[in-house]
GROMACS .gro file of C-alpha atoms in nm:
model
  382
    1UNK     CA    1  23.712   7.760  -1.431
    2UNK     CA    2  24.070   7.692  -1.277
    3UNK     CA    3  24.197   7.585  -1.605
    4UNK     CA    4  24.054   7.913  -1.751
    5UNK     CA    5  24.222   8.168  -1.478
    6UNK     CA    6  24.551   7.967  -1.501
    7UNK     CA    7  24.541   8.063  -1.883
    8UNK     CA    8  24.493   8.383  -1.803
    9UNK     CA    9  24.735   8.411  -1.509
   10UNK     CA   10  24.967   8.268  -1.794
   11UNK     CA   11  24.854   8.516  -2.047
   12UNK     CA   12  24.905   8.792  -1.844
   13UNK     CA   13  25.257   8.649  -1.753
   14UNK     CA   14  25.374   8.633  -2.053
   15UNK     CA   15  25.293   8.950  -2.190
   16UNK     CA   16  25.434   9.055  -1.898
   17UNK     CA   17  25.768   8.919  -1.960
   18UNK     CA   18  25.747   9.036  -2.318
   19UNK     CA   19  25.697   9.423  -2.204
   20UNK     CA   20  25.999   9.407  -1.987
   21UNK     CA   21  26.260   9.195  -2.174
   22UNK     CA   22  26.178   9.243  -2.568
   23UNK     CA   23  26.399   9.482  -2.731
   24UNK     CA   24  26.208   9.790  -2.730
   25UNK     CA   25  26.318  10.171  -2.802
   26UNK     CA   26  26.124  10.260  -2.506
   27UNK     CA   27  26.462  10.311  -2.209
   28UNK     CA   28  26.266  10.425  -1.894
   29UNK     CA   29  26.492  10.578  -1.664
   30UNK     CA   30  26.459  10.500  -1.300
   31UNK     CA   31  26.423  10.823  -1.070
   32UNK     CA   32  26.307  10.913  -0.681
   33UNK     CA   33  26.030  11.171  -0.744
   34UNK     CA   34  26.006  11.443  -0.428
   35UNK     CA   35  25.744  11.298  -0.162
   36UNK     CA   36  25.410  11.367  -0.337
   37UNK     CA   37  25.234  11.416   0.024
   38UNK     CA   38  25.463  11.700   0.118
   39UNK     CA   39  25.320  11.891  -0.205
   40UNK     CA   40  24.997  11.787  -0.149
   41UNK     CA   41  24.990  11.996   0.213
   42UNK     CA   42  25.223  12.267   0.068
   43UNK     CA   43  24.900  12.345  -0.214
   44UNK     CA   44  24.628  12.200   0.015
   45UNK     CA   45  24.486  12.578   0.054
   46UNK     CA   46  24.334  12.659  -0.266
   47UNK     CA   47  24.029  12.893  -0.406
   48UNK     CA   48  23.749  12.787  -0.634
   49UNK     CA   49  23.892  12.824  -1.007
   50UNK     CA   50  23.492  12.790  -1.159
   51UNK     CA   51  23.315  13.091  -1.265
   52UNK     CA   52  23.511  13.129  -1.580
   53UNK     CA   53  23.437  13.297  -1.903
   54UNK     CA   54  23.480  13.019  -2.226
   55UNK     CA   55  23.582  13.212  -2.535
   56UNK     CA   56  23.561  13.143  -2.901
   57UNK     CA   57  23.400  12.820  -2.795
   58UNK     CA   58  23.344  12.546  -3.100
   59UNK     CA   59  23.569  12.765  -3.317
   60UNK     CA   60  23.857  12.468  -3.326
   61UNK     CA   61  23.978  12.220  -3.098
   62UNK     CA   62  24.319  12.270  -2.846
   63UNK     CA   63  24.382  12.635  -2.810
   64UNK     CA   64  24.723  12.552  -2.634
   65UNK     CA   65  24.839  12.916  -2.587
   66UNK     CA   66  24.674  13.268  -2.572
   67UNK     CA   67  24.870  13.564  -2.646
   68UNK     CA   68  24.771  13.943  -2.688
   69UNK     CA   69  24.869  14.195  -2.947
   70UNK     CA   70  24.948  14.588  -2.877
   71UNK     CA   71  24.573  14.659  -3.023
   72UNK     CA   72  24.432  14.400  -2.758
   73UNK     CA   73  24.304  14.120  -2.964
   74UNK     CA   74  24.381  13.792  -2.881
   75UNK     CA   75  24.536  13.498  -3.080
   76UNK     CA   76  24.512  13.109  -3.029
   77UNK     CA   77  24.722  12.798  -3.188
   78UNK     CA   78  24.470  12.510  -3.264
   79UNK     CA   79  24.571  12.178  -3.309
   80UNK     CA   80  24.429  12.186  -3.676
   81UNK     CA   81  24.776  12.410  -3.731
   82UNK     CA   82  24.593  12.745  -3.750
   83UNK     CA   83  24.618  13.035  -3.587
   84UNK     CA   84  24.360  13.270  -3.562
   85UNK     CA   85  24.301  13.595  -3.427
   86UNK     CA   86  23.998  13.730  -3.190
   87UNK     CA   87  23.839  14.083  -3.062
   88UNK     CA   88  23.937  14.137  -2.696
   89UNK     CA   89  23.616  13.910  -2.630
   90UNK     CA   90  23.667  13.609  -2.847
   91UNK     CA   91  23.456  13.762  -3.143
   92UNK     CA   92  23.547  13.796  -3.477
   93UNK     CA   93  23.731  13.489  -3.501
   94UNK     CA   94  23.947  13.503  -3.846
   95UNK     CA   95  24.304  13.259  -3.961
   96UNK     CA   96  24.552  13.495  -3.883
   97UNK     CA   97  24.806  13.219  -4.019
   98UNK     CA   98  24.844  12.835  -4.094
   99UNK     CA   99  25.163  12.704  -3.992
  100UNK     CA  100  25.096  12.316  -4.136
  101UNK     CA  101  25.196  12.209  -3.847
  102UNK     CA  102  25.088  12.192  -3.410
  103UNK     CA  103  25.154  12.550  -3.295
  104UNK     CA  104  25.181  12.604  -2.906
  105UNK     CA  105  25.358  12.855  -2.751
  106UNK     CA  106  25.275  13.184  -2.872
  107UNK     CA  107  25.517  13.521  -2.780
  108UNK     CA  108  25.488  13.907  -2.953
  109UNK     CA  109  25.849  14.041  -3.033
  110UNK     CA  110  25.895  14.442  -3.108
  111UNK     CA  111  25.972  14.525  -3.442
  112UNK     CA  112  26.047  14.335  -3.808
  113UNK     CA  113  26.071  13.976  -3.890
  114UNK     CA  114  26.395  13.838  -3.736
  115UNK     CA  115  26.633  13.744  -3.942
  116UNK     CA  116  26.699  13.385  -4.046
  117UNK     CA  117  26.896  13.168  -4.268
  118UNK     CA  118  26.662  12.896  -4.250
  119UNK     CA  119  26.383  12.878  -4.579
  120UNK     CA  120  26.077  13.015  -4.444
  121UNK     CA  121  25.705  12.954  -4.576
  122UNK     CA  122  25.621  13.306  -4.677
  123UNK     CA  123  25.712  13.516  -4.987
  124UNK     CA  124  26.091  13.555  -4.999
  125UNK     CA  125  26.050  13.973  -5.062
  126UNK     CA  126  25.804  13.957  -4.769
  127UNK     CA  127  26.056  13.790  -4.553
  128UNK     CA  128  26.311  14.041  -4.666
  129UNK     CA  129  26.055  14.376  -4.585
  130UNK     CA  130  25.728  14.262  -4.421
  131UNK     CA  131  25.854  14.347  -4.099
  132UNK     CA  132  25.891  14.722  -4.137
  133UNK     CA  133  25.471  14.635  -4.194
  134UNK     CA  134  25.405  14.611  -3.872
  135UNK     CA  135  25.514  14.721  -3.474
  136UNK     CA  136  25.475  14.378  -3.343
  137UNK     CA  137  25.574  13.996  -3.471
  138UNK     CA  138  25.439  13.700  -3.399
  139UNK     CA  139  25.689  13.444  -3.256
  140UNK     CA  140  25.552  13.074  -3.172
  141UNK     CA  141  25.701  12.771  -3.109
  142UNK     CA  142  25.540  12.503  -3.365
  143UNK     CA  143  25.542  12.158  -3.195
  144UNK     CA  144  25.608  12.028  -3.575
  145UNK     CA  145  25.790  12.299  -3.748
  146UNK     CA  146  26.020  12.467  -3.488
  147UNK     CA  147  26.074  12.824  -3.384
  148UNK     CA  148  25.887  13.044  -3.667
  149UNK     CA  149  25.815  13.425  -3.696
  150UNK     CA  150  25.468  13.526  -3.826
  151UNK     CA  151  25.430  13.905  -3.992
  152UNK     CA  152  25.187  14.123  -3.972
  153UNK     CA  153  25.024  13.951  -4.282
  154UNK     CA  154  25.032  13.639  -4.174
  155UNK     CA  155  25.348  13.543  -4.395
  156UNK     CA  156  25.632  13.311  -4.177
  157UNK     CA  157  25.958  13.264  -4.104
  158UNK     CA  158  26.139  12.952  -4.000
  159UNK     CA  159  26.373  13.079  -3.720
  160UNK     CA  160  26.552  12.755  -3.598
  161UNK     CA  161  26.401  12.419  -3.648
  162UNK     CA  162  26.714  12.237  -3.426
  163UNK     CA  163  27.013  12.280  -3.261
  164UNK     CA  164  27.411  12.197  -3.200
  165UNK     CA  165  27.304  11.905  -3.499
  166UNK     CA  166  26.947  11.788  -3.319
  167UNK     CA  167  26.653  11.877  -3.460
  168UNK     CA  168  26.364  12.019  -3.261
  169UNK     CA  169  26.092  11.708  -3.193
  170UNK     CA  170  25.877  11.923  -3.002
  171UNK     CA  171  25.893  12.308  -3.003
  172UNK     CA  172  25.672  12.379  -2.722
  173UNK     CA  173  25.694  12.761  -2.581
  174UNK     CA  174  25.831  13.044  -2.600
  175UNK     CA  175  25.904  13.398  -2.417
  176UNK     CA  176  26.051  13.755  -2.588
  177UNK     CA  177  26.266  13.910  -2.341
  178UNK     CA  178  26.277  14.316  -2.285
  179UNK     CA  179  26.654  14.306  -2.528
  180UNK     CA  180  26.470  14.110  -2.803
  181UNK     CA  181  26.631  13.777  -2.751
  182UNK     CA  182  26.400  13.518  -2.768
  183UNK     CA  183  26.389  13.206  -2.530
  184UNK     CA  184  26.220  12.884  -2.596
  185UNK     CA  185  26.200  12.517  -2.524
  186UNK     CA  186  26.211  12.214  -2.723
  187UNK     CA  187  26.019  11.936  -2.496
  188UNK     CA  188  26.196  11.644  -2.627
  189UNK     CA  189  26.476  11.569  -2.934
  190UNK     CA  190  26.342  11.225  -2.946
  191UNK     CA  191  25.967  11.213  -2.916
  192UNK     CA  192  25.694  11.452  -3.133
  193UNK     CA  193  25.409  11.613  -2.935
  194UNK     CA  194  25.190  11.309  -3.025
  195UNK     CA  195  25.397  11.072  -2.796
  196UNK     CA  196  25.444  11.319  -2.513
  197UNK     CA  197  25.285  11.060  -2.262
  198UNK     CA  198  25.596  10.807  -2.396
  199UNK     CA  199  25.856  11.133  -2.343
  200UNK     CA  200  25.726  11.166  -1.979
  201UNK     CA  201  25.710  10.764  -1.894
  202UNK     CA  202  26.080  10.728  -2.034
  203UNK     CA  203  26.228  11.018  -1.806
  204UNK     CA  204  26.477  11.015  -2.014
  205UNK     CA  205  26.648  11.433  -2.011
  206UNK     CA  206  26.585  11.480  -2.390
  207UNK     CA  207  26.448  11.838  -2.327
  208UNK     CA  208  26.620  12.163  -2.386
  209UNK     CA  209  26.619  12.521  -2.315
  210UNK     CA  210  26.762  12.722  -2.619
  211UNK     CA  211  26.789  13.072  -2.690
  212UNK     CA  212  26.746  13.256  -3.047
  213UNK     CA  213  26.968  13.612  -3.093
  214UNK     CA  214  26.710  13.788  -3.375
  215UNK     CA  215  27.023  13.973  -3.470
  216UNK     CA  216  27.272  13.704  -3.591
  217UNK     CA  217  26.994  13.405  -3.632
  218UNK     CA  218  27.224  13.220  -3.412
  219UNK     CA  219  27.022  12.953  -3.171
  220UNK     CA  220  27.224  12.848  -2.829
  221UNK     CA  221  27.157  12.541  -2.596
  222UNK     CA  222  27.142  12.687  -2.260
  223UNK     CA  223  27.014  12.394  -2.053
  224UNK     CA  224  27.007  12.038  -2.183
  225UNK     CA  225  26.921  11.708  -2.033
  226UNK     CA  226  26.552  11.843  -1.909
  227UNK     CA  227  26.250  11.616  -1.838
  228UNK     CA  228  26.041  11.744  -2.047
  229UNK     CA  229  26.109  12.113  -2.098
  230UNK     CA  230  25.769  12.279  -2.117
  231UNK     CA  231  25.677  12.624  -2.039
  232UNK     CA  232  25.960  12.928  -2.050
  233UNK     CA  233  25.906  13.245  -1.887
  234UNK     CA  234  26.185  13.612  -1.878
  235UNK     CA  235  26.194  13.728  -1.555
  236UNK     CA  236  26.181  14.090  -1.426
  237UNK     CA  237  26.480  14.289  -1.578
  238UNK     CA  238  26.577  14.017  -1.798
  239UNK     CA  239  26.783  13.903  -1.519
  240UNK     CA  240  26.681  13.519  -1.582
  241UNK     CA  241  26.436  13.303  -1.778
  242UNK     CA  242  26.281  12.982  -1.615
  243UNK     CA  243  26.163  12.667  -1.794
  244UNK     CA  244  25.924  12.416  -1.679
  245UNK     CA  245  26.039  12.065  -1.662
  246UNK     CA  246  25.725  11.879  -1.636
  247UNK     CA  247  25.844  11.557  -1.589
  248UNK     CA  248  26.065  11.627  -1.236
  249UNK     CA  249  25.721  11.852  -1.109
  250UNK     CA  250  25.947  12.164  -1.094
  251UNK     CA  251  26.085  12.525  -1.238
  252UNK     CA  252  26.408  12.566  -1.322
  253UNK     CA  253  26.570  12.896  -1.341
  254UNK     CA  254  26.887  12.979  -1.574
  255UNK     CA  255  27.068  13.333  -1.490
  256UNK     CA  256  27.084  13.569  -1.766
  257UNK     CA  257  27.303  13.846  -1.550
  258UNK     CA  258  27.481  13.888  -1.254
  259UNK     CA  259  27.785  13.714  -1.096
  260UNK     CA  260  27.540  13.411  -1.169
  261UNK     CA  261  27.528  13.434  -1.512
  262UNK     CA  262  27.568  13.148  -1.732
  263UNK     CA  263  27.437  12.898  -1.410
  264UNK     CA  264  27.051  12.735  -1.308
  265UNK     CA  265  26.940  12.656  -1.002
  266UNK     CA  266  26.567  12.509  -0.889
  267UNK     CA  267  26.311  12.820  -0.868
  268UNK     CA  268  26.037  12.596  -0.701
  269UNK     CA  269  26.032  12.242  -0.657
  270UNK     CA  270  25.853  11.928  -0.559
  271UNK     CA  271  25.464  12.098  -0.749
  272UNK     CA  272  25.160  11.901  -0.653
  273UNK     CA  273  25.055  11.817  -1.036
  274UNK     CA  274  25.233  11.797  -1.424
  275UNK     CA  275  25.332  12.159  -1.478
  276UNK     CA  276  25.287  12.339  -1.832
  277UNK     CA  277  25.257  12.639  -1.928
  278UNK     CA  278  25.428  12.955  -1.779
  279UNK     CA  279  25.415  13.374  -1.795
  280UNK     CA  280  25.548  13.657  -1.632
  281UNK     CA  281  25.262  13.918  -1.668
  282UNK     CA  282  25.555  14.245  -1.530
  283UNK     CA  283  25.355  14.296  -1.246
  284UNK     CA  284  25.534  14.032  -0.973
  285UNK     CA  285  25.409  13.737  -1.046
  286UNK     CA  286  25.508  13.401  -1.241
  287UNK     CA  287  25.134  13.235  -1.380
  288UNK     CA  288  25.156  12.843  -1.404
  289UNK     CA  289  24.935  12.608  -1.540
  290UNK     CA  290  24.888  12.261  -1.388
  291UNK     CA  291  24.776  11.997  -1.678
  292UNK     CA  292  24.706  11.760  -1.433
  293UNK     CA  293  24.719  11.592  -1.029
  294UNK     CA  294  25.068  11.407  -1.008
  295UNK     CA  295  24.964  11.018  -1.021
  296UNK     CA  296  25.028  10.830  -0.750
  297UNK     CA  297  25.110  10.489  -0.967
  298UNK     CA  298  25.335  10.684  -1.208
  299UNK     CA  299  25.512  10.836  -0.824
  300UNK     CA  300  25.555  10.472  -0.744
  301UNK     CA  301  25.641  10.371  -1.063
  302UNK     CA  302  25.921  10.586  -1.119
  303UNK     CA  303  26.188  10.424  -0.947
  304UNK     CA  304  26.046  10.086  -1.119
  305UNK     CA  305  26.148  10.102  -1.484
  306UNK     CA  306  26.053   9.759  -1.616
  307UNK     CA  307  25.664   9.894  -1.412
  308UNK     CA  308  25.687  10.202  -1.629
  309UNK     CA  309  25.754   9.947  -1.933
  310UNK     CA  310  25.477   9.726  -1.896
  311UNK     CA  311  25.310  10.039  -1.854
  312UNK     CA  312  25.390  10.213  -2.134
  313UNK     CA  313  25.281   9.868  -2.363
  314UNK     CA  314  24.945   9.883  -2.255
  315UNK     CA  315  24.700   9.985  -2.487
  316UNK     CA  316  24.646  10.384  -2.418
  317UNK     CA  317  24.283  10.338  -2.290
  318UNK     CA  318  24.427  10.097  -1.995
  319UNK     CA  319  24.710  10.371  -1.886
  320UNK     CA  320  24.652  10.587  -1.615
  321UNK     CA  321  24.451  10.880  -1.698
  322UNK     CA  322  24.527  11.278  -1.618
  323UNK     CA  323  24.219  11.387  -1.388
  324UNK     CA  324  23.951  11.637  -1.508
  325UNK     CA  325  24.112  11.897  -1.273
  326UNK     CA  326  24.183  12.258  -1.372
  327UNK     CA  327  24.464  12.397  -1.163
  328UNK     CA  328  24.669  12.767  -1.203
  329UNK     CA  329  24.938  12.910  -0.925
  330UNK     CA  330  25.064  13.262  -0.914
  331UNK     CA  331  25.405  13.253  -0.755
  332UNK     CA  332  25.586  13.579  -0.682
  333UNK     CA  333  25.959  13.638  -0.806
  334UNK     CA  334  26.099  13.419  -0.453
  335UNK     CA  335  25.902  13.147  -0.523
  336UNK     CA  336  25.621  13.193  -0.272
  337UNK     CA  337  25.280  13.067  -0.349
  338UNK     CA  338  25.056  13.392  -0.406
  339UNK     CA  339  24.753  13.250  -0.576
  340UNK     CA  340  24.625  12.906  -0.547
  341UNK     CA  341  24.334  12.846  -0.801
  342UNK     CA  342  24.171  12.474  -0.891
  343UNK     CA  343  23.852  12.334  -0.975
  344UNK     CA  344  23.786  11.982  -0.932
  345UNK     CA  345  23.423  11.982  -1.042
  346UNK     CA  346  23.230  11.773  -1.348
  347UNK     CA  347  23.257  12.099  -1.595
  348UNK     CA  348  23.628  12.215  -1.446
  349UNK     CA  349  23.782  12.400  -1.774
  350UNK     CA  350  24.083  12.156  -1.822
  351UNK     CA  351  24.344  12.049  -1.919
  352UNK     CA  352  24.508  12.389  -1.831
  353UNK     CA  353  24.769  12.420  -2.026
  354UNK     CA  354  24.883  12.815  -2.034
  355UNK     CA  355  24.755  13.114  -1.825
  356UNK     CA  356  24.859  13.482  -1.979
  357UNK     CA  357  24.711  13.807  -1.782
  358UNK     CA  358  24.602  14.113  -1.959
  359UNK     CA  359  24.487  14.412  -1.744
  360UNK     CA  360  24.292  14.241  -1.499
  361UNK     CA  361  24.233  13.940  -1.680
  362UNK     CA  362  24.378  13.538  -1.734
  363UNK     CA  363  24.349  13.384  -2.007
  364UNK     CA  364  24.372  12.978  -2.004
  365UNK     CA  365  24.432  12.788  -2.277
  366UNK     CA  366  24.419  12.428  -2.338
  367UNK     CA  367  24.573  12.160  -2.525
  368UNK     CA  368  24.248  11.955  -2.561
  369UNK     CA  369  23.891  12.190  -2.528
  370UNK     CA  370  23.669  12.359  -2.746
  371UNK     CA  371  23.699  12.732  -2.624
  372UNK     CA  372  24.012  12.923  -2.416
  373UNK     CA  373  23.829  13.046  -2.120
  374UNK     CA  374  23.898  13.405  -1.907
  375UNK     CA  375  23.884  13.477  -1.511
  376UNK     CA  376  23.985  13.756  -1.347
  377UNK     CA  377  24.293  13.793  -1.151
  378UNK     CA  378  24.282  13.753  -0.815
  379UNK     CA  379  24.293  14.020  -0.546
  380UNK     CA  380  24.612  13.858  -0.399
  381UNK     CA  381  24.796  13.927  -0.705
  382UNK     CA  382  24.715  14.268  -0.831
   0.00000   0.00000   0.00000
């Protein structure tokens, strides 16, 4: 028996050693995380999340991102690359398009098809007209494809599919602001949206914020170096649009006008779990979704790269796990927590990974279940 744990002390050892010192593209980044207690008590007060509505459930799996037309019906991205379109209820589910690829974020812009010189996947004379088809356009950031534009027929446009010479790796969400210009994030230039676990372990700032001008097809990086860049929400009066950075537990803010213009600052730090998705619903308040509790091994880990290495070489099943917890936060435009919503139970609807309001609903989506689910919004917030 001694001989036997001595092998496997050994065993373990060595693999160990191999982790940390073979030559590996993996580069974790070390990196002092804000005191995970202090968020803990800052969201300790919360109200039961349960009680929601599921929607469209068993149509497809992962409806990441729920957005609403001017006629009220609702659309979903599924991680089998379609899109497809609902009644205000989740009936009548038909593919409103198929982009071939992981579509997430999901925005309506007013008016045609914005121009692009990238090739898009539609008929060229319906990328040249279909616009004047319809009042609305579908804009969504494809985790695969990039930045595309979807007309009323379904027929798409590739807007941007990289940047300043870097292509997009993961297109994750995007936002229409009041002027038309269109904001949106690419999560990471170096890892796809199948590795986003290795993207967040690395902390390595390959995440961007980028804007798209509809009227010159020109695409501008506002904000580089982000951990993770993740969900992107316009603020009241266009003034400034904030991005999730998932990986620092925080919301960056980037000014759009003002004396400020041109600069960020930190909206709201130091969140209690992995932020995602993000929405301004023009009534006050900023909707985020919370994918997951922070970790307290990946917390202590962070400042430990060759821990985050061994880690990130264990087979996926061994890594730590995101909790079963479903968790959304209205914040008003200084930052200040208005709604506190989580559910922690056996049936929770989670992974949260986008909350939209229309009239006096939210709609979740989520990167993983069956359905997109619907609560109303709560008193504190109307």
């Amino acid at each position: 028996m001694k001989k036997l744990l001595t092998l496997a002390v050994l065993a373990v050892a060595g693999w160990a050693a191999y982790a940390v010192f073979w030559p590996s593209s993996f580069e974790p980044q070390a990196w002092d995380p804000p005191p995970l207690a202090d968020a803990e008590a800052a969201f300790d007060d919360s109200s039961d999340l349960s009680g929601e509505t599921r929607m469209a459930h068993g149509v497809a799996e992962g409806p990441e991102d729920v957005a609403s037309d001017a006629q009220g019906r609702l659309y979903a991205g599924y991680a089998d690359g379609t899109i497809r379109r609902f009644d205000a209820d989740g009936g009548d589910s038909e593919v409103f398009a198929t982009t071939n690829g992981r579509p997430l974020g999901l925005a309506f812009a007013e008016g045609p098809v914005p121009r692009s010189d990238e090739a898009g996947s539609g008929d060229d004379d319906d990328s040249e007209d279909g616009g004047d088809r319809a009042d609305q356009t579908l804009i969504v950031a494809d985790a695969d494809k990039g930045l595309l534009a979807i007309d009323a027929e379904g027929d798409i446009t590739v807007l941007a599919s990289g940047a300043d010479g870097t292509p997009f790796a993961f297109t994750n969400d995007v936002d229409v602001a009041d002027n038309g210009q269109i904001y949106f994030s690419d999560a990471s230039s170096r890892y796809g949206q199948s590795d986003y676990r290795t993207d967040l372990l690395e902390h390595g700032g390959h995440g961007r914020l980028l804007k798209y001008d509809p009227d010159t097809g020109r695409t501008t990086v506002l904000l580089g170096g982000l951990q993770f860049a993740n969900g992107v929400a316009v603020g009241p009066d266009d003034a400034y649009v904030l991005v999730v950075e998932t990986g620092s537990y925080r919301i960056c803010r980037y000014w759009l006008t003002g004396d400020r213009a041109g600069q960020s600052d930190i909206f709201i730090n130091n969140l209690p779990g992995f932020p995602d998705g993000l929405s301004f619903d023009g009534e006050g308040t900023f909707w985020l979704a919370l994918f997951a509790p922070r970790d307290p091994l990946l917390d202590f880990a962070a400042d430990k790269p060759w821990l985050r290495a061994i880690v990130h070489d264990l087979p996926r099943e061994l890594q730590p796990q995101p909790a079963h917890v479903g968790h959304v936060v209205g914040l008003d435009t200084d930052a200040r927590v208005i709604a506190n919503l989580r559910d922690a139970g056996e049936r929770a609807f989670a992974p949260i990974t986008s909350v939209e309001r229309v009239g006096d609903s939210l709609y979740l989506g989520s990167l993983t279940a069956p359905a997109f689910a619907r609560i109303r919004v709560p008193d504190a917030a109307r």
